[in-house]
Amino acid sequence: MTKTFNPQGFVPGISLDCVIFGFDQGKMKVLLVRMRGLKDWSLPGGFIKHDEHADTAAQRVLKERTGVDKLFLQQFHLFSDPNRTSDKYNQSFIENNIVTPENIAFFSQRFMSLGYYALANHTKVKPTIDYLSDACEWHFLNNLPDLIHDHREILDMALTKVQQDLQYHPIGQNLLPPKFTMPELQSLYEAILDKEIDRRNFSRRVMSYNILEKLDEHRRGMAHKSPRLYRFSKKAYDTALREGLSNKW
Amino acid sequence: MTKTFNPQGFVPGISLDCVIFGFDQGKMKVLLVRMRGLKDWSLPGGFIKHDEHADTAAQRVLKERTGVDKLFLQQFHLFSDPNRTSDKYNQSFIENNIVTPENIAFFSQRFMSLGYYALANHTKVKPTIDYLSDACEWHFLNNLPDLIHDHREILDMALTKVQQDLQYHPIGQNLLPPKFTMPELQSLYEAILDKEIDRRNFSRRVMSYNILEKLDEHRRGMAHKSPRLYRFSKKAYDTALREGLSNKW
DNA sequence: TCAAAAGTGTTTCTTTTACACCCATGC
DNA sequence: GCATGGGTGTAAAAGAAACACTTTTGA
């Protein structure tokens, strides 16, 4: 017998949607789930428990979907259009035992959704389905499937916010392995901003932030000159996260 | 018989708080209300009707408190700390007939609050109390009274957001009279940013945005050289609002 | 030894800041 | 006529963008 959703214990009328970005093969991707019986995909989401901070709820949802619990997580917008959700999926929810007919009212009510974005190291993430979904997978930004409700709009705004926040905050800690090369970091920035950056100007700029430690190691094994490895200096990185960077891209 | 609050028709568990900024005598001020029977002040707030967009609700609240309905209005954060409100005011609410004992549960429940900030021309605003409050007044930022709940935190974040948004968006349309002088505009920027700006650099910069029309009129009557009047060119201003400005302060 | 990526330095241009002089007005 | 704030231009400094050559590596 499949477990069904029990609305007990959750704040009604408000949901969370998380746009979880990863960086892989030089491109940005997002983690999407597909609920049982649907062909459209969804952003990983959830609800807020009574007496739970929304940030904590988002952290919980992320942990459940990715197994990772220390992600950079940022609330960015409350989506409140009264017609943002549709009940066209409800029949499918009942047929697929996602929710019992007695509890379908919870889904039929008007929902606002609080949007969060997160940045995750995709190698650490283990996409995990829950009892409501039959798929949880990465999708590259340039090849997204259809999404339910207004999830596409939420995703697009998340990307815009990441691009803006990037102007003033360091990024990468959560998207890259602990040690990385300058070209890898640059490739991340180019993927997020969706534009090319001059190699020489990039490294000069990023070094001027004083958030990188130059290591005496090189990445070997690839063809061509072996690039030097760097890592973020934790203290400086955290300070910059809090206080912002002066320069911009 | 005083009218009491009826929670019927409103989405439970979520409220709105509006930080309405005005500009007067070269200083920033905010509109605050005081509920009957309380000594602490509040941000003007309200609730969202079923089937109402949160933005529309905020617009409605603003109109009720100020009489003005075309303000620049911006959602900036959902405050969701489960302990952000306190029920220490509830006894007073009942004693002052703000809410009946049967309806006090609506106020006792956990509330999240969606923060909006608005920019208003204070000469157009007619601060208006409602049946729950006995005062609605402007307070200068440098001399704020105690506020209930986490309203001080909301106010502070609103100010920070305005300062940030100012970097990329034109401002003034809603804070100044239709015609204004360059020193007046500069004084507004200085009040918001809380720092001095060089007169010559300011006017060069602001003119480079191409959102101002130089008028062949001067403000007369004051001592000293009569300053020239400007007005915003509506089309360019709106475009800049949407698309942002390239420069920053 | 060669193709391709990595590393670094210099020049140019643009933007920002700093600063000084003249002008107009009401008293 | 003078004190005070308003208007404008220019030079110096800082920051961003453009650009070219050398080094290293595996194949």
mmCIF file of C-alpha atoms in Angstrom, chain A:
data_model
loop_
_atom_site.group_PDB
_atom_site.id
_atom_site.type_symbol
_atom_site.label_atom_id
_atom_site.label_comp_id
_atom_site.label_asym_id
_atom_site.label_seq_id
_atom_site.Cartn_x
_atom_site.Cartn_y
_atom_site.Cartn_z
ATOM 1 C CA MET A 1 0.000 0.000 0.000
ATOM 2 C CA THR A 2 1.458 3.314 -1.059
ATOM 3 C CA LYS A 3 1.699 6.087 1.456
ATOM 4 C CA THR A 4 -0.524 9.060 0.731
ATOM 5 C CA PHE A 5 -0.008 12.685 1.638
ATOM 6 C CA ASN A 6 -1.316 13.811 5.006
ATOM 7 C CA PRO A 7 -1.858 17.553 5.297
ATOM 8 C CA GLN A 8 -1.942 17.310 9.080
ATOM 9 C CA GLY A 9 0.812 19.293 10.669
ATOM 10 C CA PHE A 10 1.388 21.693 7.784
ATOM 11 C CA VAL A 11 0.436 25.328 7.445
ATOM 12 C CA PRO A 12 -2.329 25.422 4.836
ATOM 13 C CA GLY A 13 -2.391 27.729 1.851
ATOM 14 C CA ILE A 14 1.329 28.211 1.522
ATOM 15 C CA SER A 15 3.888 25.982 -0.114
ATOM 16 C CA LEU A 16 7.582 26.102 -0.873
ATOM 17 C CA ASP A 17 9.262 25.628 -4.191
ATOM 18 C CA CYS A 18 13.005 25.185 -4.427
ATOM 19 C CA VAL A 19 15.034 25.885 -7.511
ATOM 20 C CA ILE A 20 18.139 23.790 -6.934
ATOM 21 C CA PHE A 21 20.920 24.687 -9.321
ATOM 22 C CA GLY A 22 23.841 22.461 -10.125
ATOM 23 C CA PHE A 23 26.817 22.908 -12.404
ATOM 24 C CA ASP A 24 27.919 20.063 -14.620
ATOM 25 C CA GLN A 25 29.836 19.757 -17.881
ATOM 26 C CA GLY A 26 30.112 23.515 -18.009
ATOM 27 C CA LYS A 27 26.370 24.005 -17.921
ATOM 28 C CA MET A 28 23.754 24.872 -15.345
ATOM 29 C CA LYS A 29 21.125 22.343 -14.447
ATOM 30 C CA VAL A 30 18.205 22.194 -12.030
ATOM 31 C CA LEU A 31 16.781 19.372 -10.018
ATOM 32 C CA LEU A 32 13.206 18.520 -10.960
ATOM 33 C CA VAL A 33 10.759 15.953 -9.672
ATOM 34 C CA ARG A 34 7.800 14.302 -11.328
ATOM 35 C CA MET A 35 4.825 13.335 -9.282
ATOM 36 C CA ARG A 36 3.349 9.916 -9.825
ATOM 37 C CA GLY A 37 0.948 9.868 -12.748
ATOM 38 C CA LEU A 38 1.912 13.243 -14.206
ATOM 39 C CA LYS A 39 3.862 13.930 -17.328
ATOM 40 C CA ASP A 40 4.763 17.506 -16.393
ATOM 41 C CA TRP A 41 7.639 18.019 -13.999
ATOM 42 C CA SER A 42 7.719 20.111 -10.832
ATOM 43 C CA LEU A 43 10.169 22.028 -8.737
ATOM 44 C CA PRO A 44 10.955 20.128 -5.546
ATOM 45 C CA GLY A 45 8.623 21.586 -2.996
ATOM 46 C CA GLY A 46 6.942 21.082 0.277
ATOM 47 C CA PHE A 47 5.019 22.673 3.053
ATOM 48 C CA ILE A 48 5.820 24.492 6.248
ATOM 49 C CA LYS A 49 5.138 22.774 9.542
ATOM 50 C CA HIS A 50 3.341 24.588 12.281
ATOM 51 C CA ASP A 51 6.023 26.381 14.308
ATOM 52 C CA GLU A 52 8.627 25.910 11.615
ATOM 53 C CA HIS A 53 10.552 28.771 10.045
ATOM 54 C CA ALA A 54 10.130 28.843 6.262
ATOM 55 C CA ASP A 55 13.911 28.726 5.857
ATOM 56 C CA THR A 56 14.031 25.593 7.988
ATOM 57 C CA ALA A 57 11.292 24.018 5.919
ATOM 58 C CA ALA A 58 13.193 24.774 2.734
ATOM 59 C CA GLN A 59 16.326 23.268 4.236
ATOM 60 C CA ARG A 60 14.325 20.175 5.138
ATOM 61 C CA VAL A 61 12.907 19.815 1.633
ATOM 62 C CA LEU A 62 16.373 20.155 0.172
ATOM 63 C CA LYS A 63 17.816 17.579 2.492
ATOM 64 C CA GLU A 64 15.054 15.164 1.553
ATOM 65 C CA ARG A 65 15.584 15.573 -2.174
ATOM 66 C CA THR A 66 19.354 15.779 -2.252
ATOM 67 C CA GLY A 67 20.735 14.252 0.921
ATOM 68 C CA VAL A 68 22.770 17.427 1.330
ATOM 69 C CA ASP A 69 22.051 19.737 4.210
ATOM 70 C CA LYS A 70 24.419 22.619 4.042
ATOM 71 C CA LEU A 71 23.435 24.400 0.898
ATOM 72 C CA PHE A 72 23.350 28.028 0.120
ATOM 73 C CA LEU A 73 19.666 28.792 0.248
ATOM 74 C CA GLN A 74 17.956 32.048 -0.500
ATOM 75 C CA GLN A 75 14.327 33.095 -0.356
ATOM 76 C CA PHE A 76 13.525 35.265 -3.337
ATOM 77 C CA HIS A 77 9.798 35.771 -3.914
ATOM 78 C CA LEU A 78 6.316 34.891 -2.774
ATOM 79 C CA PHE A 79 4.157 33.922 -5.729
ATOM 80 C CA SER A 80 0.613 34.870 -4.885
ATOM 81 C CA ASP A 81 -1.430 34.991 -8.067
ATOM 82 C CA PRO A 82 -4.781 33.519 -6.989
ATOM 83 C CA ASN A 83 -4.876 31.577 -10.242
ATOM 84 C CA ARG A 84 -1.317 30.348 -10.190
ATOM 85 C CA THR A 85 -2.285 26.765 -9.493
ATOM 86 C CA SER A 86 -4.824 24.690 -11.335
ATOM 87 C CA ASP A 87 -6.879 21.799 -10.102
ATOM 88 C CA LYS A 88 -6.485 19.971 -13.370
ATOM 89 C CA TYR A 89 -3.991 17.641 -11.685
ATOM 90 C CA ASN A 90 -6.247 16.719 -8.776
ATOM 91 C CA GLN A 91 -7.969 13.826 -10.516
ATOM 92 C CA SER A 92 -4.586 12.322 -11.236
ATOM 93 C CA PHE A 93 -3.504 12.838 -7.617
ATOM 94 C CA ILE A 94 -6.460 10.786 -6.415
ATOM 95 C CA GLU A 95 -6.054 8.089 -9.037
ATOM 96 C CA ASN A 96 -2.408 7.717 -8.178
ATOM 97 C CA ASN A 97 -2.986 7.596 -4.468
ATOM 98 C CA ILE A 98 -1.020 10.725 -3.861
ATOM 99 C CA VAL A 99 -3.804 12.040 -1.721
ATOM 100 C CA THR A 100 -7.065 10.507 -0.530
ATOM 101 C CA PRO A 101 -10.348 11.997 -1.722
ATOM 102 C CA GLU A 102 -10.953 13.270 1.835
ATOM 103 C CA ASN A 103 -7.714 15.243 1.732
ATOM 104 C CA ILE A 104 -7.938 16.577 -1.798
ATOM 105 C CA ALA A 105 -9.395 19.795 -0.414
ATOM 106 C CA PHE A 106 -5.930 20.657 0.845
ATOM 107 C CA PHE A 107 -4.685 20.687 -2.726
ATOM 108 C CA SER A 108 -7.728 22.410 -4.138
ATOM 109 C CA GLN A 109 -7.420 25.440 -1.908
ATOM 110 C CA ARG A 110 -5.700 28.535 -3.124
ATOM 111 C CA PHE A 111 -1.941 28.238 -2.593
ATOM 112 C CA MET A 112 0.760 30.836 -2.464
ATOM 113 C CA SER A 113 4.252 29.592 -2.936
ATOM 114 C CA LEU A 114 7.459 30.869 -1.468
ATOM 115 C CA GLY A 115 10.349 30.567 -3.894
ATOM 116 C CA TYR A 116 13.844 29.600 -2.769
ATOM 117 C CA TYR A 117 16.892 29.034 -4.835
ATOM 118 C CA ALA A 118 19.773 26.820 -3.819
ATOM 119 C CA LEU A 119 23.218 26.161 -5.203
ATOM 120 C CA ALA A 120 24.462 22.606 -4.916
ATOM 121 C CA ASN A 121 27.479 20.544 -5.832
ATOM 122 C CA HIS A 122 25.896 18.022 -8.139
ATOM 123 C CA THR A 123 28.400 15.303 -7.290
ATOM 124 C CA LYS A 124 27.281 15.414 -3.673
ATOM 125 C CA VAL A 125 23.606 15.379 -4.508
ATOM 126 C CA LYS A 126 21.757 12.086 -4.553
ATOM 127 C CA PRO A 127 18.465 12.894 -6.257
ATOM 128 C CA THR A 128 15.872 11.129 -4.135
ATOM 129 C CA ILE A 129 12.224 10.575 -4.919
ATOM 130 C CA ASP A 130 9.653 10.676 -2.178
ATOM 131 C CA TYR A 131 6.415 8.778 -1.903
ATOM 132 C CA LEU A 132 4.605 11.325 -4.064
ATOM 133 C CA SER A 133 6.991 11.236 -6.990
ATOM 134 C CA ASP A 134 8.377 8.680 -9.367
ATOM 135 C CA ALA A 135 11.294 10.671 -10.692
ATOM 136 C CA CYS A 136 13.862 13.145 -9.387
ATOM 137 C CA GLU A 137 16.428 14.179 -11.957
ATOM 138 C CA TRP A 138 18.715 16.916 -13.095
ATOM 139 C CA HIS A 139 17.689 18.816 -16.222
ATOM 140 C CA PHE A 140 19.932 21.192 -18.089
ATOM 141 C CA LEU A 141 18.619 24.719 -18.370
ATOM 142 C CA ASN A 142 18.787 24.688 -22.128
ATOM 143 C CA ASN A 143 16.570 21.652 -22.342
ATOM 144 C CA LEU A 144 13.815 21.904 -19.789
ATOM 145 C CA PRO A 145 10.656 19.829 -19.894
ATOM 146 C CA ASP A 146 7.185 21.284 -19.342
ATOM 147 C CA LEU A 147 6.555 22.218 -15.731
ATOM 148 C CA ILE A 148 3.310 22.293 -13.777
ATOM 149 C CA HIS A 149 1.539 25.425 -12.642
ATOM 150 C CA ASP A 150 3.774 28.514 -12.695
ATOM 151 C CA HIS A 151 6.948 26.586 -11.961
ATOM 152 C CA ARG A 152 8.594 27.750 -15.126
ATOM 153 C CA GLU A 153 8.063 31.347 -14.076
ATOM 154 C CA ILE A 154 9.484 30.583 -10.641
ATOM 155 C CA LEU A 155 12.518 28.944 -12.191
ATOM 156 C CA ASP A 156 13.130 31.883 -14.497
ATOM 157 C CA MET A 157 12.940 34.391 -11.686
ATOM 158 C CA ALA A 158 15.320 32.268 -9.605
ATOM 159 C CA LEU A 159 17.869 32.360 -12.386
ATOM 160 C CA THR A 160 17.535 36.109 -12.705
ATOM 161 C CA LYS A 161 18.049 36.485 -8.962
ATOM 162 C CA VAL A 162 21.138 34.287 -8.970
ATOM 163 C CA GLN A 163 22.587 36.378 -11.767
ATOM 164 C CA GLN A 164 21.898 39.549 -9.808
ATOM 165 C CA ASP A 165 23.208 38.214 -6.511
ATOM 166 C CA LEU A 166 26.351 37.095 -8.291
ATOM 167 C CA GLN A 167 27.212 40.756 -8.847
ATOM 168 C CA TYR A 168 27.739 41.289 -5.157
ATOM 169 C CA HIS A 169 28.305 37.943 -3.570
ATOM 170 C CA PRO A 170 30.873 35.223 -3.958
ATOM 171 C CA ILE A 171 29.578 32.052 -5.490
ATOM 172 C CA GLY A 172 31.003 28.646 -6.092
ATOM 173 C CA GLN A 173 31.472 27.189 -2.623
ATOM 174 C CA ASN A 174 28.377 25.102 -3.123
ATOM 175 C CA LEU A 175 28.703 24.466 -6.820
ATOM 176 C CA LEU A 176 32.292 23.339 -7.143
ATOM 177 C CA PRO A 177 34.459 20.657 -5.543
ATOM 178 C CA PRO A 178 36.700 21.850 -2.678
ATOM 179 C CA LYS A 179 39.628 22.255 -5.044
ATOM 180 C CA PHE A 180 39.092 23.654 -8.490
ATOM 181 C CA THR A 181 40.959 25.391 -11.272
ATOM 182 C CA MET A 182 40.574 28.935 -12.459
ATOM 183 C CA PRO A 183 39.098 27.844 -15.808
ATOM 184 C CA GLU A 184 36.535 25.761 -13.915
ATOM 185 C CA LEU A 185 35.513 28.731 -11.798
ATOM 186 C CA GLN A 186 35.325 30.907 -14.858
ATOM 187 C CA SER A 187 33.228 28.346 -16.647
ATOM 188 C CA LEU A 188 30.785 28.423 -13.734
ATOM 189 C CA TYR A 189 30.443 32.173 -13.949
ATOM 190 C CA GLU A 190 29.966 31.990 -17.675
ATOM 191 C CA ALA A 191 27.290 29.333 -17.267
ATOM 192 C CA ILE A 192 25.353 31.379 -14.740
ATOM 193 C CA LEU A 193 25.678 34.664 -16.566
ATOM 194 C CA ASP A 194 25.306 33.006 -19.943
ATOM 195 C CA LYS A 195 28.064 35.066 -21.470
ATOM 196 C CA GLU A 196 31.769 34.807 -22.155
ATOM 197 C CA ILE A 197 34.315 36.486 -19.940
ATOM 198 C CA ASP A 198 37.891 37.325 -20.801
ATOM 199 C CA ARG A 199 40.195 34.802 -19.145
ATOM 200 C CA ARG A 200 42.802 37.310 -18.018
ATOM 201 C CA ASN A 201 40.376 39.893 -16.727
ATOM 202 C CA PHE A 202 38.422 37.180 -14.949
ATOM 203 C CA SER A 203 41.283 35.822 -12.943
ATOM 204 C CA ARG A 204 42.543 39.273 -12.050
ATOM 205 C CA ARG A 205 39.127 40.260 -10.834
ATOM 206 C CA VAL A 206 38.372 37.147 -8.861
ATOM 207 C CA MET A 207 41.808 37.243 -7.220
ATOM 208 C CA SER A 208 41.191 40.839 -6.170
ATOM 209 C CA TYR A 209 38.358 39.634 -3.952
ATOM 210 C CA ASN A 210 40.859 37.810 -1.753
ATOM 211 C CA ILE A 211 38.583 34.855 -1.317
ATOM 212 C CA LEU A 212 40.804 32.342 -3.117
ATOM 213 C CA GLU A 213 43.812 30.412 -1.881
ATOM 214 C CA LYS A 214 46.336 29.498 -4.530
ATOM 215 C CA LEU A 215 47.483 25.919 -3.939
ATOM 216 C CA ASP A 216 50.784 24.349 -4.946
ATOM 217 C CA GLU A 217 48.963 21.635 -6.803
ATOM 218 C CA HIS A 218 47.905 21.208 -10.359
ATOM 219 C CA ARG A 219 45.186 19.209 -11.945
ATOM 220 C CA ARG A 220 46.967 16.468 -13.924
ATOM 221 C CA GLY A 221 45.838 13.952 -16.444
ATOM 222 C CA MET A 222 44.176 16.174 -18.993
ATOM 223 C CA ALA A 223 45.932 17.109 -22.169
ATOM 224 C CA HIS A 224 47.638 20.496 -22.318
ATOM 225 C CA LYS A 225 49.193 22.559 -19.610
ATOM 226 C CA SER A 226 48.046 21.436 -16.179
ATOM 227 C CA PRO A 227 46.025 24.127 -14.483
ATOM 228 C CA ARG A 228 46.696 25.208 -10.931
ATOM 229 C CA LEU A 229 44.248 24.359 -8.164
ATOM 230 C CA TYR A 230 42.574 26.861 -5.868
ATOM 231 C CA ARG A 231 40.230 26.628 -2.944
ATOM 232 C CA PHE A 232 38.029 29.160 -1.213
ATOM 233 C CA SER A 233 39.417 30.606 1.948
ATOM 234 C CA LYS A 234 36.500 29.908 4.219
ATOM 235 C CA LYS A 235 36.741 32.955 6.444
ATOM 236 C CA ALA A 236 37.082 35.461 3.650
ATOM 237 C CA TYR A 237 34.371 33.733 1.657
ATOM 238 C CA ASP A 238 31.888 33.913 4.512
ATOM 239 C CA THR A 239 32.705 37.527 5.186
ATOM 240 C CA ALA A 240 32.145 38.353 1.535
ATOM 241 C CA LEU A 241 28.836 36.486 1.587
ATOM 242 C CA ARG A 242 27.656 38.627 4.456
ATOM 243 C CA GLU A 243 29.102 41.938 3.440
ATOM 244 C CA GLY A 244 29.132 41.694 -0.307
ATOM 245 C CA LEU A 245 31.777 42.392 -2.878
ATOM 246 C CA SER A 246 32.514 45.845 -4.131
ATOM 247 C CA ASN A 247 33.031 44.980 -7.752
ATOM 248 C CA LYS A 248 30.509 43.645 -10.145
ATOM 249 C CA TRP A 249 30.479 41.553 -13.276
#
